[in-house]
mmCIF file of C-alpha atoms in Angstrom:
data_model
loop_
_atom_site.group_PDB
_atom_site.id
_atom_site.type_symbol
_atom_site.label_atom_id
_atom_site.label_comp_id
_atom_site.label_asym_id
_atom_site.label_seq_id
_atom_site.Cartn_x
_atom_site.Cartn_y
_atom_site.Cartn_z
ATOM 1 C CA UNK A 1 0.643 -93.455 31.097
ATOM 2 C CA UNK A 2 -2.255 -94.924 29.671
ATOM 3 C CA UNK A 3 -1.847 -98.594 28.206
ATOM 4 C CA UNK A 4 -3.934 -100.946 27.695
ATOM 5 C CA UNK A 5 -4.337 -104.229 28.950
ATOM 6 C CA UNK A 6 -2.142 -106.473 27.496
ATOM 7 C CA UNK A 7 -2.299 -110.310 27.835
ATOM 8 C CA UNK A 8 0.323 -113.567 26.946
ATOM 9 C CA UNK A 9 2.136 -116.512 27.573
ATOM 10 C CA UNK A 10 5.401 -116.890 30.424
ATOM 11 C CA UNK A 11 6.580 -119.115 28.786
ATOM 12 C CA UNK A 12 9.523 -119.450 30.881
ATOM 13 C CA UNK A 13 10.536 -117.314 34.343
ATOM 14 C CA UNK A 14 13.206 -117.495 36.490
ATOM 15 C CA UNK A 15 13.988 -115.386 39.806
ATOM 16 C CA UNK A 16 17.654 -115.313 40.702
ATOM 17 C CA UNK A 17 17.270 -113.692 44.609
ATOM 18 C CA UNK A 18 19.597 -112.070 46.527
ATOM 19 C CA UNK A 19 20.258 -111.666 49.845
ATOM 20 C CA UNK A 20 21.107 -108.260 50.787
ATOM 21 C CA UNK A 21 22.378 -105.806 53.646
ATOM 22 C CA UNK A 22 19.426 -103.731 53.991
ATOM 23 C CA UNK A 23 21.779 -100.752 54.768
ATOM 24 C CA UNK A 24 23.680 -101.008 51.607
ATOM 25 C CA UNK A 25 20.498 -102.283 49.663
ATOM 26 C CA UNK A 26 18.811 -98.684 50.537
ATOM 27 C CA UNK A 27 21.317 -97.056 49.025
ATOM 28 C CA UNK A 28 20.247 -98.164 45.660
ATOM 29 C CA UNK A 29 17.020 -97.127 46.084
ATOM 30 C CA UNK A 30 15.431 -93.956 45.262
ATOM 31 C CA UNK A 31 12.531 -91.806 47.663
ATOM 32 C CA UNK A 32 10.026 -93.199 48.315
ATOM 33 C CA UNK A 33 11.024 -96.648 48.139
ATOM 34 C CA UNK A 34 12.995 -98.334 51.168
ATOM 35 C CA UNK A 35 13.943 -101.818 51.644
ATOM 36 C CA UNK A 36 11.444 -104.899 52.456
ATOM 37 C CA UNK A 37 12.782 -107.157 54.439
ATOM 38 C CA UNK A 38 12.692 -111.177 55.023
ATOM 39 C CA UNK A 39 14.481 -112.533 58.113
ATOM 40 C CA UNK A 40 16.159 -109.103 58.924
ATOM 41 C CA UNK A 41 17.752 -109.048 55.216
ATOM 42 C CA UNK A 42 17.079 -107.032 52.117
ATOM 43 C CA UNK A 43 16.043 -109.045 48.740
ATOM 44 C CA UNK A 44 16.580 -108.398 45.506
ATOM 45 C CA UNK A 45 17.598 -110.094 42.287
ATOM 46 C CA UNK A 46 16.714 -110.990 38.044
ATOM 47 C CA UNK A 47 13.874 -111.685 36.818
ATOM 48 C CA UNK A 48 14.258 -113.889 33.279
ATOM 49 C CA UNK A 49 11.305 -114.204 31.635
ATOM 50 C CA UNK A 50 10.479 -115.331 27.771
ATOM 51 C CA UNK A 51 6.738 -113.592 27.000
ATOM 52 C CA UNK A 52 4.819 -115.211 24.410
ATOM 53 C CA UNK A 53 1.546 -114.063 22.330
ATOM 54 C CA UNK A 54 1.755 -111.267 24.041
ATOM 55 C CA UNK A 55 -1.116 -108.162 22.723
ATOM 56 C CA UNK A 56 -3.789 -106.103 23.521
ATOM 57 C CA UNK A 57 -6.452 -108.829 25.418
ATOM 58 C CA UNK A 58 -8.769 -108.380 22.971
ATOM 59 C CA UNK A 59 -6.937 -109.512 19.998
ATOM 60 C CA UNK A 60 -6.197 -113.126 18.560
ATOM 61 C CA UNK A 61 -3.020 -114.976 20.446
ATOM 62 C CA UNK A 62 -1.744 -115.611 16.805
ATOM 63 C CA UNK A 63 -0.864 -111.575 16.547
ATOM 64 C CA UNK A 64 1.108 -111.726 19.805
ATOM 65 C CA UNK A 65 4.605 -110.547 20.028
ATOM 66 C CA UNK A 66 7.617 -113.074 21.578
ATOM 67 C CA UNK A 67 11.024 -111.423 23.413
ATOM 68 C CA UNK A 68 13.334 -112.716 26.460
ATOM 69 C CA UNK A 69 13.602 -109.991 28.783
ATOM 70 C CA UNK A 70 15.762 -110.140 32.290
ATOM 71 C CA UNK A 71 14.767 -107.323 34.785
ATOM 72 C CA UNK A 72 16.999 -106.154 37.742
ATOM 73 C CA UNK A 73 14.495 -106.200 41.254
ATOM 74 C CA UNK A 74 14.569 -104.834 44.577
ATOM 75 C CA UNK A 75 11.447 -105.973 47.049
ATOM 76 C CA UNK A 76 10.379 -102.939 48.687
ATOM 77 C CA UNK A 77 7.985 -100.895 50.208
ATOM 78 C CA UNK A 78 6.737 -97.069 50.134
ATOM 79 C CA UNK A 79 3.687 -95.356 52.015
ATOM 80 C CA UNK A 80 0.451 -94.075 50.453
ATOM 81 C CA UNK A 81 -2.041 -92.478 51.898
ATOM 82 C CA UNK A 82 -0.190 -93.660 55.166
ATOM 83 C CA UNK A 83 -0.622 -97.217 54.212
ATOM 84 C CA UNK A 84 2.580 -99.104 53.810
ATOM 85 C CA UNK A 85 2.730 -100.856 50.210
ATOM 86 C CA UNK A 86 5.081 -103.488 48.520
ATOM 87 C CA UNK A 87 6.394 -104.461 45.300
ATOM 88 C CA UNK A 88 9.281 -104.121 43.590
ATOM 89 C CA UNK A 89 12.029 -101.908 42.040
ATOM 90 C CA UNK A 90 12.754 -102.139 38.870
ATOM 91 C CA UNK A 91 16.411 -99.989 38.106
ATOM 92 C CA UNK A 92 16.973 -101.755 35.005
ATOM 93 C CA UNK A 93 15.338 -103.617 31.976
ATOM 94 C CA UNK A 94 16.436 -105.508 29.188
ATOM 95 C CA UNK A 95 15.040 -107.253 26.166
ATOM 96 C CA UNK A 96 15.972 -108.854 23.101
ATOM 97 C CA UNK A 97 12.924 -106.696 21.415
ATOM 98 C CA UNK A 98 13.983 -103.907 19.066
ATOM 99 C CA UNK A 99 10.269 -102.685 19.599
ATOM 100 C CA UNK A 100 10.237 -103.235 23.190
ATOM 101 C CA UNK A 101 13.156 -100.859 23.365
ATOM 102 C CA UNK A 102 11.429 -98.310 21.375
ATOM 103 C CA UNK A 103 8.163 -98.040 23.102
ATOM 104 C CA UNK A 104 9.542 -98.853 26.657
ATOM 105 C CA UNK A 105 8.941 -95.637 28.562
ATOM 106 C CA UNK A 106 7.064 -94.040 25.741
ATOM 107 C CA UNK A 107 4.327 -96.700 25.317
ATOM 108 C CA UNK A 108 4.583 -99.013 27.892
ATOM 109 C CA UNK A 109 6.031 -98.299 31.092
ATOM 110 C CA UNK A 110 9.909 -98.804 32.017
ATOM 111 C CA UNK A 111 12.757 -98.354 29.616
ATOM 112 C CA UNK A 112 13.877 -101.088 28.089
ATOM 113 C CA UNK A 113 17.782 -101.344 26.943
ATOM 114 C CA UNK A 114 18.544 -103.741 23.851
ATOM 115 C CA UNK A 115 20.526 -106.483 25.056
ATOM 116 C CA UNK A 116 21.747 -110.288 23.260
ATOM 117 C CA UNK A 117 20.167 -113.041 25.023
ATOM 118 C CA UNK A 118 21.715 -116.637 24.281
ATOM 119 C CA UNK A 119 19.177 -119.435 26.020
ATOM 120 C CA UNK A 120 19.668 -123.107 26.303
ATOM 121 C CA UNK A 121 17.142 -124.895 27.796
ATOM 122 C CA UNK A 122 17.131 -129.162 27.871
ATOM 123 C CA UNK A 123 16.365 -132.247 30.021
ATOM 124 C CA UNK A 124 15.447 -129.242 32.976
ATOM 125 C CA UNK A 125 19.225 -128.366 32.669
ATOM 126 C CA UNK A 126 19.251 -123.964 32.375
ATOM 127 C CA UNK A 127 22.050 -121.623 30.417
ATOM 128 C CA UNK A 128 21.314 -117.980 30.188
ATOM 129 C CA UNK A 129 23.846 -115.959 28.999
ATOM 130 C CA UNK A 130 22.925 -111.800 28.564
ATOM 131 C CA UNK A 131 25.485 -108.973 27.396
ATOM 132 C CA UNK A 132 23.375 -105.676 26.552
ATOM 133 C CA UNK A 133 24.201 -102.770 23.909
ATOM 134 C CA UNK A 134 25.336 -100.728 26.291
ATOM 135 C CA UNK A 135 27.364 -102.794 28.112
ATOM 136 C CA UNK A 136 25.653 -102.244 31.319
ATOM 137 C CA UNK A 137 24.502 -105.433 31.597
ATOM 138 C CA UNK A 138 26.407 -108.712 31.530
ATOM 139 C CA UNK A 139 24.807 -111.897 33.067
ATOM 140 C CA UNK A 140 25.454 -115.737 32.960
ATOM 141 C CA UNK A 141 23.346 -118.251 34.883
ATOM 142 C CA UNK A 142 23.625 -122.111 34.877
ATOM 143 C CA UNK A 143 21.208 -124.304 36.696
ATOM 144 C CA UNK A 144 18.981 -127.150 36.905
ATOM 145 C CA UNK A 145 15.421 -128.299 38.314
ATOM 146 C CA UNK A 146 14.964 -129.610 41.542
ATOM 147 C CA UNK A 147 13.015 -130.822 44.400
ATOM 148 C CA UNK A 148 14.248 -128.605 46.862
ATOM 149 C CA UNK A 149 14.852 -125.214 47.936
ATOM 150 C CA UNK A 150 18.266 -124.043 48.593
ATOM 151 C CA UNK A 151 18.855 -125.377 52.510
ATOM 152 C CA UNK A 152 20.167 -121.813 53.427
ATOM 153 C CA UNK A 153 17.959 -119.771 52.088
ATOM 154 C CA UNK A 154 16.655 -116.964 53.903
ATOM 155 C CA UNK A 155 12.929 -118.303 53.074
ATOM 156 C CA UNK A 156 11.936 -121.167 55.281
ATOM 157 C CA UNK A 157 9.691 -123.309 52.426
ATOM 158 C CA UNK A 158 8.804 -123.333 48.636
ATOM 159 C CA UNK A 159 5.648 -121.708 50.248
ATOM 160 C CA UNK A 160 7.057 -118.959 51.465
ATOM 161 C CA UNK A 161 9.108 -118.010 48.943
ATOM 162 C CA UNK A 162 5.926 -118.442 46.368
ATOM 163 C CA UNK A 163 3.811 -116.194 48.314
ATOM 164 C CA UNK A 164 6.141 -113.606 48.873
ATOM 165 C CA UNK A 165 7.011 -113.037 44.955
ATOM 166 C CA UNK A 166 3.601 -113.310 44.310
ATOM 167 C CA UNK A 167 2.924 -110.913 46.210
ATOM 168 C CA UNK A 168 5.401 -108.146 44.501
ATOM 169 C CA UNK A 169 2.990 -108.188 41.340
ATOM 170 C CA UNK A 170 3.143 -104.388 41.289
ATOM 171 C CA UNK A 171 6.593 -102.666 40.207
ATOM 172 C CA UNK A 172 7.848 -99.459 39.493
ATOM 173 C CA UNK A 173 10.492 -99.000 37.328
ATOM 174 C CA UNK A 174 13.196 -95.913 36.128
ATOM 175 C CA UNK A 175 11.423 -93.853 33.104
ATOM 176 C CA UNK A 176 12.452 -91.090 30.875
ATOM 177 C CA UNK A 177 11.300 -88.605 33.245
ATOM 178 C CA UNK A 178 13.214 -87.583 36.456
ATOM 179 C CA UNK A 179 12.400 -88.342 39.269
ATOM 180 C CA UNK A 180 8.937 -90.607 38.093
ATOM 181 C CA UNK A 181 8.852 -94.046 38.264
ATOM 182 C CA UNK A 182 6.792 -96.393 35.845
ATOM 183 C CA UNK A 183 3.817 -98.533 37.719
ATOM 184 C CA UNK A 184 3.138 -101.788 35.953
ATOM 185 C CA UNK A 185 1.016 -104.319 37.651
ATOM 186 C CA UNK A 186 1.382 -108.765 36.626
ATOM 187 C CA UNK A 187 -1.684 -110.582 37.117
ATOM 188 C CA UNK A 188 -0.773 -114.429 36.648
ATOM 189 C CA UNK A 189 -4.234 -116.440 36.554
ATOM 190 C CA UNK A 190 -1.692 -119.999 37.288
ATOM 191 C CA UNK A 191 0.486 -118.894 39.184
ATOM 192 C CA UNK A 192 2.923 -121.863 40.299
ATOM 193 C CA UNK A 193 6.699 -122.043 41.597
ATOM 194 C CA UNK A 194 9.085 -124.650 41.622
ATOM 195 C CA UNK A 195 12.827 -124.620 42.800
ATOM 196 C CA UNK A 196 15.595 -124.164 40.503
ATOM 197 C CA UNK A 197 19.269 -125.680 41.625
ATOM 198 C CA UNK A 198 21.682 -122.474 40.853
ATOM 199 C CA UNK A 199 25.644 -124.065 39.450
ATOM 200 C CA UNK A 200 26.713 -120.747 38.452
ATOM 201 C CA UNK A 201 25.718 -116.968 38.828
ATOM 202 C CA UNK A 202 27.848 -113.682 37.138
ATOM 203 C CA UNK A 203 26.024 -110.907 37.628
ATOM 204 C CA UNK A 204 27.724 -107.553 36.367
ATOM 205 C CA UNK A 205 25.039 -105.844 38.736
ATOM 206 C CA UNK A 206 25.560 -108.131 42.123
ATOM 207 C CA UNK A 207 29.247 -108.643 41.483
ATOM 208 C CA UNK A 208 29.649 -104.585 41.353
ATOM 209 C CA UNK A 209 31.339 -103.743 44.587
ATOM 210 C CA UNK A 210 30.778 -100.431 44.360
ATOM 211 C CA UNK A 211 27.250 -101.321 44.506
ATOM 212 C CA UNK A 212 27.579 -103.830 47.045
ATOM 213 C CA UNK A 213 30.835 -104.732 49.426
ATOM 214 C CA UNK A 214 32.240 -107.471 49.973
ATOM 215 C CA UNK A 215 30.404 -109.609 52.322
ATOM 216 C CA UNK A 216 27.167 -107.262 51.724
ATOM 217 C CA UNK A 217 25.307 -109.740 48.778
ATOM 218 C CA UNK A 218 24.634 -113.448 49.050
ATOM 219 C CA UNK A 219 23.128 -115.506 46.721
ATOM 220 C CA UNK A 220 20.045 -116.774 48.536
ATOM 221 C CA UNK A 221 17.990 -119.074 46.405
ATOM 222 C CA UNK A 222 16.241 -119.575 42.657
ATOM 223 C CA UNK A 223 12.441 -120.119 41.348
ATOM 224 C CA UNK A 224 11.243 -121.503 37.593
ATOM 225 C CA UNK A 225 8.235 -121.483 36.469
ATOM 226 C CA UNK A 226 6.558 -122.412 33.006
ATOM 227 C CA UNK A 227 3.268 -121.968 31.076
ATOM 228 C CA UNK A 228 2.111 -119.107 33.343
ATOM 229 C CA UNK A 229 -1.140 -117.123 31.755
ATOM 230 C CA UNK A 230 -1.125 -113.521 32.587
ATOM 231 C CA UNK A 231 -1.838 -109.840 32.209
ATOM 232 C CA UNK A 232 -0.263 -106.833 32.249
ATOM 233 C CA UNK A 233 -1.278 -103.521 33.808
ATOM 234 C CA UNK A 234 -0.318 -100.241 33.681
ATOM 235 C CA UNK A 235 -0.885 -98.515 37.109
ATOM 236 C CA UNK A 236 0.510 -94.845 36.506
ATOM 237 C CA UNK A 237 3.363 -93.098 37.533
ATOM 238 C CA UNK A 238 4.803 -92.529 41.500
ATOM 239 C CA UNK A 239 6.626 -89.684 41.912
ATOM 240 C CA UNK A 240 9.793 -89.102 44.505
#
């Protein structure tokens, strides 16, 4: 899928991670993918991001398009050419764009499912609230800035944790054809973490046990950022 380079705003991220049996994470991945880990556990978790301005980098910021979007992620890794890679999984999208829906897979890569976002943002306090079309998707999130990472969290500084998500730039995500997955590559030019204090966390994805047992999902820690320049790039198509 040939796209072309298309530049904006993040106006606003947030990573919700997981913690994750890697046994029972696996499971929810397709070949080739497998599970990366981080102190002998599996990560995975939402990505909420507001994109602003965002069009093709040679036009004018003014003609940019704005949606919230929240993507479901898996950190993993896959061989090519013999060379272990990682990135990330991406089983499901959705976005508050009627025309991200309709050129998601088509387009752009990844399909994108409509979904109702309701956002509160003030004084660094967070409320997220997400309940797609389809019903597939149903998501609340409360939280707060702060200082700190979470004290238990699998990653042992806001270092570690920045590198490591930095590093999954490149994700593949379901498309419209079986058994092909989407490759879309971030490039942030300021890129810059800080730790977000989780209250409260519904997750109709995470709190599936048929997914995920009892006992087999912990919530392991949360990252904001703001004001992040970027590109996006389409990197073809990997095939099981």
């Amino acid at each position: 899928m040939q796209i072309p380079i298309l530049r904006g705003c993040i106006d606003r991220r947030i990573l919700i991670n997981f913690r994750v049996d890697p046994q029972v994470l696996a499971r929810r991945l397709p070949a080739p993918f497998r599970p990366q880990q981080v102190g002998g556990c599996g990560i995975a978790g939402i990505c909420l991001i507001r994109l602003k301005q965002v069009r093709p980098r040679h036009l004018p910021a003014w003609l940019g398009i704005s949606s919230e979007n929240a993507a479901h992620r898996i950190a993993v890794e896959w061989d090519r050419a013999g060379q272990p890679q990682h990135g990330v999984f991406v089983p499901r999208r959705d976005t508050s764009s009627r025309l991200n829906t309709l050129v998601g897979g088509r387009l752009f890569p990844g399909v994108h499912h409509h979904a109702a976002f309701q956002v509160q943002e003030q004084n660094g306090r967070y409320h997220i609230a997400i309940d797609s079309d389809d019903r597939e998707t149903r998501l609340q999130i409360e939280g707060r800035a702060a200082s700190d990472l979470a004290q238990d969290s699998v990653f042992k500084s806001l270092e570690a944790a920045s590198s490591f998500f930095e590093g999954g730039s490149l994700g593949y995500s379901t498309s419209r054809r079986p058994g092909q997955f989407d490759g879309l590559e971030l490039r942030s030019f300021n890129w810059r973490v800080e730790p977000l204090a989780v209250e409260r966390v519904e997750s109709s994805y995470f709190d599936n046990r048929e997914f995920f047992p009892a006992g087999s999902v912990e919530f392991d820690s949360a990252l904001l950022m703001h004001g992040v320049e970027h590109e996006w790039r389409g990197r073809g198509c990997l095939c099981q």
